[in-house]
C-alpha atoms as one frame of an Amber mdcrd trajectory, in Angstrom:
protein
   0.000   0.000   0.000   1.417   3.401  -0.975   2.021   5.867   1.893   1.195
   9.557   1.704   2.660  12.546   3.527  -0.021  12.070   6.227   1.409   8.683
   7.132   4.883  10.012   7.928   5.709  10.249  11.648   7.411  13.585  12.264
   7.603  12.890  16.019   5.738  16.122  16.809   2.761  14.639  18.588   1.475
  16.910  21.323   1.782  15.698  24.896  -1.544  14.620  26.357  -1.923  16.531
  29.591  -3.676  15.126  32.620  -6.910  17.055  33.332  -6.514  19.476  36.241
  -9.427  17.925  38.107  -7.661  14.550  38.257  -4.320  15.751  39.540  -2.685
  15.445  42.914  -1.010  18.536  44.343   2.297  19.781  45.696   2.626  22.758
  48.053   5.486  25.251  47.847   6.223  28.057  50.313   8.546  30.915  49.349
  10.238  33.393  51.677  12.440  36.452  51.174  15.459  34.302  50.358  13.723
  33.149  47.185  13.949  36.665  45.714  17.516  37.240  46.885  19.208  35.941
  43.673  17.339  38.675  41.793  18.849  41.226  44.171  15.812  41.924  46.339
  16.638  42.975  49.907  16.326  40.395  52.664  15.513  41.257  56.282  18.833
  42.780  57.327  19.007  44.816  54.118  15.529  46.222  54.739  16.478  47.126
  58.298  19.568  49.014  57.160  17.850  50.742  54.236  14.893  51.935  56.305
  17.156  53.121  59.093  19.145  55.161  56.574  16.322  55.885  54.153  17.527
  57.937  51.178  14.888  60.577  50.467  17.048  62.968  48.435  14.752  62.637
  45.408  11.556  61.579  47.185   8.631  63.443  48.633   5.030  62.942  49.766
   2.308  64.504  47.666  -0.742  66.147  49.313  -2.723  62.979  48.519  -0.322
  60.922  50.663   1.541  59.130  47.857   5.308  58.739  47.858   6.641  60.153
  44.591  10.045  60.371  42.944  11.293  63.637  41.493  12.398  63.531  37.856
  14.757  66.427  38.628  16.381  64.775  41.643  15.133  67.401  44.096  13.052
  67.299  47.270  10.184  69.425  48.645   8.247  69.251  45.387   4.980  69.954
  47.168   6.055  72.558  49.707   4.006  75.698  49.120   5.284  78.965  50.567
   7.497  77.092  53.023   4.515  75.182  54.436   4.642  71.378  54.587   1.587
  69.295  53.739   0.319  66.836  56.356   1.952  63.779  54.806   5.331  65.491
  54.629   5.019  66.191  58.342   3.994  62.589  59.070   7.089  61.438  57.172
   9.403  63.716  59.176   7.891  62.357  62.369   8.213  58.763  61.119  11.941
  59.188  60.458  12.456  60.731  63.907  10.491  57.894  65.499  12.612  55.258
  63.733  15.788  56.911  65.041  14.511  57.296  68.599  13.130  53.742  68.645
  16.508  52.392  67.536  18.366  54.298  70.261  15.892  53.049  72.857  16.446
  49.445  71.725  20.219  49.308  72.001  20.784  50.521  68.432  18.927  47.513
  67.021  16.248  48.136  64.396  13.956  45.483  62.953  11.485  46.822  60.400
   8.719  44.331  61.269   9.082  44.799  65.025   8.962  48.569  64.515   5.616
  48.242  62.731   4.256  46.383  65.771   5.762  49.007  68.077   3.721  51.792
  66.432   0.567  50.163  67.761   1.769  49.543  71.344   1.548  51.532  74.561
   5.334  51.864  74.507   5.034  54.214  71.535   3.125  56.655  73.751   6.033
  57.248  76.122   7.210  60.819  76.699  10.510  60.332  74.857   8.542  59.669
  71.666   5.758  62.216  72.140   8.154  65.172  71.991   9.263  64.174  68.481
   6.398  65.975  66.754   5.944  69.012  69.022   7.192  71.390  66.321   4.944
  69.812  63.675   1.585  69.872  65.457  -1.159  72.289  64.504  -3.610  73.526
  67.126  -6.149  70.778  66.460  -3.643  67.915  66.198  -2.234  65.515  68.778
   0.603  63.027  69.080  -1.890  60.153  68.810  -3.105  61.630  65.533   0.420
  61.543  64.119   1.080  58.050  65.437  -2.055  56.688  63.781  -1.168  58.280
  60.450   2.348  56.977  59.878   1.499  53.362  59.024   0.759  54.235  55.395
   3.908  56.385  55.299   6.029  53.533  56.636   4.472  50.962  54.286   5.260
  53.133  51.275   8.840  53.551  52.433   9.170  49.769  52.634   7.498  49.293
  49.240   9.902  51.811  47.688  12.816  49.606  48.742  11.388  46.480  47.104
  13.540  46.663  43.992  15.890  44.173  42.391  19.602  44.714  41.760  18.817
  46.702  38.594  16.392  48.998  40.418  13.270  47.429  38.902  10.084  46.319
  40.614   7.806  45.833  37.558   8.602  43.406  34.730   5.763  43.750  32.232
   8.040  45.678  29.852  10.533  42.833  29.471  10.732  40.525  26.406   9.683
  36.880  26.515  12.479  34.717  27.927  12.665  31.475  25.957  14.507  29.072
  28.272  16.766  31.212  30.426  16.136  33.216  33.593  19.329  34.153  35.387
  19.418  32.622  38.866  16.229  30.596  38.465  16.805  28.125  35.614  16.972
  25.099  37.902  13.841  26.090  39.791  11.848  26.909  36.649  12.883  23.692
  34.915  11.656  21.671  37.890   8.478  23.766  38.264   7.699  23.280  34.566
   8.091  19.514  34.922   5.852  19.391  37.994   3.158  21.421  36.234   2.696
  18.686  33.622   1.448  16.183  36.208   0.483  18.076  39.371  -1.370  21.104
  40.626   1.457  23.198  42.078   0.202  25.546  44.794   2.828  28.225  45.350
   2.413  30.284  48.525   4.683  33.282  48.962   5.287  35.675  51.833   6.949
  38.164  49.468   5.341  41.352  48.170   7.431  41.674  44.998   6.388  40.769
  41.445   9.229  38.383  40.683   7.162  35.194  40.563   4.582  36.775  38.255
   7.386  37.575  35.809   7.949  33.820  35.323   4.691  33.720  33.364   6.540
  35.407  30.503   9.045  32.578  30.027   9.247  29.434  27.931   9.334  27.410
  31.165   5.906  28.579  32.355   4.328  30.277  29.330   1.274  31.753  31.037
   0.477  28.786  33.285   0.305  30.849  36.504  -3.016  32.041  37.927  -3.346
  34.103  41.117  -7.087  34.363  41.718  -7.365  37.750  40.001  -9.341  38.043
  36.768  -9.742  40.878  34.271 -12.577  39.397  32.230 -15.844  41.208  32.957
 -14.245  43.479  35.550 -16.050  46.724  36.369 -12.891  48.288  37.754 -10.605
  50.596  35.808  -7.433  52.540  36.382  -6.780  55.965  34.942  -3.603  55.963
  32.859  -2.180  59.328  31.843  -0.158  59.462  28.635   0.875  62.476  26.589
  -1.549  64.700  28.563  -4.450  62.345  27.850  -6.289  60.011  30.219  -7.267
  56.442  29.355  -9.434  54.078  31.392  -7.709  50.676  31.552  -9.613  47.636
  32.798  -8.095  46.148  35.963  -8.132  42.654  37.435 -10.079  42.055  40.634
  -9.931  39.100  43.006 -12.446  36.403  42.103 -10.725  33.369  43.652 -10.581
  31.660  40.258  -7.506  29.471  39.748  -7.542  27.645  36.417  -3.910  26.764
  35.647  -1.499  24.064  36.874   0.591  26.635  38.794  -1.365  28.675  41.331
   0.034  31.644  43.210  -1.154  32.763  46.652   0.462  35.958  47.974  -0.362
  35.434  51.626   0.970  38.794  52.810  -0.297  40.870  49.907   1.580  42.538
  47.082   2.856  45.897  45.881   0.084  45.851  43.245  -2.864  44.874  45.520
  -5.214  47.736  46.411  -8.600  47.577  48.188 -11.452  49.548  46.606 -13.829
  51.157  49.104 -17.452  52.180  48.676 -19.847  54.032  50.909 -22.694  51.820
  52.176 -26.314  52.921  52.681 -25.460  54.132  56.192 -22.645  56.333  54.929
 -19.804  54.148  56.206 -16.787  53.394  54.057 -16.320  49.651  53.536 -13.816
  47.743  51.431 -15.561  46.130  48.488 -12.955  44.313  46.406  -9.202  43.889
  46.009  -7.891  45.207  42.700  -4.535  44.766  40.972  -3.081  48.012  39.683
  -0.765  48.188  36.675   2.468  50.025  36.045   1.789  53.713  35.439  -1.547
  53.681  37.250  -1.573  55.210  40.708  -3.194  53.288  43.537  -5.551  56.225
  44.053  -6.663  56.383  40.403  -9.173  53.506  40.513 -12.762  53.894  39.340
 -15.702  51.510  39.072 -18.106  51.446  36.151 -21.770  51.827  37.022 -24.164
  49.114  35.885 -26.389  51.811  34.432 -23.449  52.621  32.122 -23.700  56.273
  33.125 -20.293  57.229  34.400 -18.076  55.798  37.125 -17.837  55.693  40.876
 -14.585  57.359  41.898 -12.484  56.025  44.748 -13.608  58.044  47.780 -10.141
  58.589  49.199  -6.512  58.017  48.351  -5.144  54.477  48.343  -1.796  52.795
  48.685  -0.712  49.243  47.966  -1.821  46.972  50.773   0.486  44.296  52.131
   1.008  42.806  55.569   3.976  43.472  57.790   4.844  43.354  61.485   5.578
  40.245  63.511   2.180  40.167  65.234   0.200  42.903  63.452   0.001  40.901
  60.241  -1.322  37.818  62.064  -4.292  39.866  63.268  -5.153  40.596  59.630
  -5.195  36.944  58.578  -8.936  36.898  59.331  -9.882  39.890  57.174 -12.701
  38.501  55.065 -12.188  40.490  51.859  -8.954  38.776  50.796  -6.541  37.458
  53.410  -8.982  35.109  55.144  -9.715  33.551  51.743  -6.013  33.170  50.922
  -5.212  31.552  54.262  -8.177  29.196  53.971  -6.743  28.051  50.642  -3.281
  27.794  52.226  -4.612  25.441  54.896  -6.592  23.364  52.396  -3.642  23.139
  50.019  -1.362  21.954  52.826  -3.826  19.302  53.954  -4.146  17.867  50.421
  -0.506  18.181  49.334   1.555  15.101  48.553   4.688  16.955  49.609   5.837
  20.363  50.833   8.811  22.327  49.491   9.985  25.426  51.382  12.448  27.800
  49.713  14.217  30.829  51.198  12.074  30.991  54.334  13.848  31.696  57.620
  11.080  29.924  59.624  10.650  32.872  62.010   6.969  33.602  61.326   5.130
  31.950  64.204   1.747  32.218  62.505   2.931  30.529  59.311   4.798  27.848
  61.253   1.697  26.934  63.247  -0.458  26.719  60.117   2.043  24.316  58.523
   2.261  22.137  61.650  -1.531  22.029  62.044  -2.436  21.324  58.425   0.376
  19.477  56.651   0.619  15.741  57.335   4.351  15.848  58.086   4.251  12.462
  59.828   3.325  10.647  56.627   4.334  12.983  53.795   7.779  14.349  52.864
   8.834  17.954  53.259  11.977  19.764  52.154  13.599  23.085  53.049  15.975
  24.539  50.474  18.247  27.053  52.183  21.919  27.329  51.345  22.586  29.198
  54.593  20.115  27.481  56.927  20.366  28.897  60.443  19.199  27.767  63.857
  15.542  28.726  63.297  15.444  26.657  60.091  17.096  23.685  61.801  14.617
  23.838  64.678  11.528  24.073  62.460  12.818  21.312  60.174  12.948  18.963
  63.148   9.367  19.823  64.089   7.967  18.875  60.685  10.504  16.134  59.848
  11.799  18.167  56.905  14.969  17.423  54.982  17.231  20.482  54.741  18.949
  20.930  51.389  21.812  23.430  51.578  21.924  24.302  47.896  20.954  27.254
  45.716  17.647  27.256  43.847  19.581  27.630  40.590  20.885  24.082  41.116
  17.560  22.441  41.985  17.392  18.844  40.816  14.364  16.573  40.989  16.484
  13.835  42.555  16.606  15.930  45.757  12.951  15.157  46.384  12.986  11.404
  45.983
């Protein structure tokens, strides 16, 4: 029988993928050390950089946003020698950081400081005098203390940059099969995604993991619960003196890819949208993801009547969790974090194995959730940390984890056998 071109085997048959609904799962937890190869600051770096915060080209606008001067100068918003409220809050915040450090034997920890702001200790006389020259007649020290959290969070967010000074990656070209510092990890992640649901939980606020979507390893197979389709939320993008309304993703809890990302402590692009209820109270309605070039305060919501938009009622800033104990209190916030942590617990309970990368094991809340929900007596767990310290060693013993003192660039699937 004569053969035709259709009978020739070119060995290009597509791989038959296992349906997502039939797959088992693997849980991954990422800490600050995971982003370190990209040049992101780890804990000690953040402490040093906040303690010696460089504001030579930074200032706070009247709306409360931290902005960078294109001319490299400060006091962009000082009118007639008068500081706006947020500039004064920032001055007080810097003084408070310095005084706090001196009071704690010249030791500064950026997460412990965030907790300190909300304690009775912060109301001591030595701290109250720090804003005497900034107060107006109707203001008080407590007023200043309650208004520096958003200042401090923006300072921390400003420092979340890689070694090239970048924090957004949507302008970068598609990387075929190379990502400096992460080739080993991405090769292994790509292989896992062909057979498993890979639930990746991160404590980091940066956008590094999202950038993996634009690689040949992952090729769009990451979902994070946010969806743009059908969204009523928009961001105002200014370009060439014109404004454009760009549709934004909002959290729907929809995960439809093999690799699923859960940012347990929030992200530099997560912003809550508030609306006034029938009683006049402001309540958070939905978490939105902003895009590069769109300010966190420039979010609007389309009306179902199609007549105009509802404007955000007050200025926003990216919302992420910090503090050693303060963030734990927010784990039960129903709008987003309670949902993420419920999924974290469920994912741990169903996982065939647990892989921890770059996590110093110092977060008591996270540690307890792992111990209570992952079946460490019957299922394997691994901690990849080239410089594993005492806290990692201790936690590894508690969950029977194998410590692998190697870099994530060198990850090999044989480690997990």
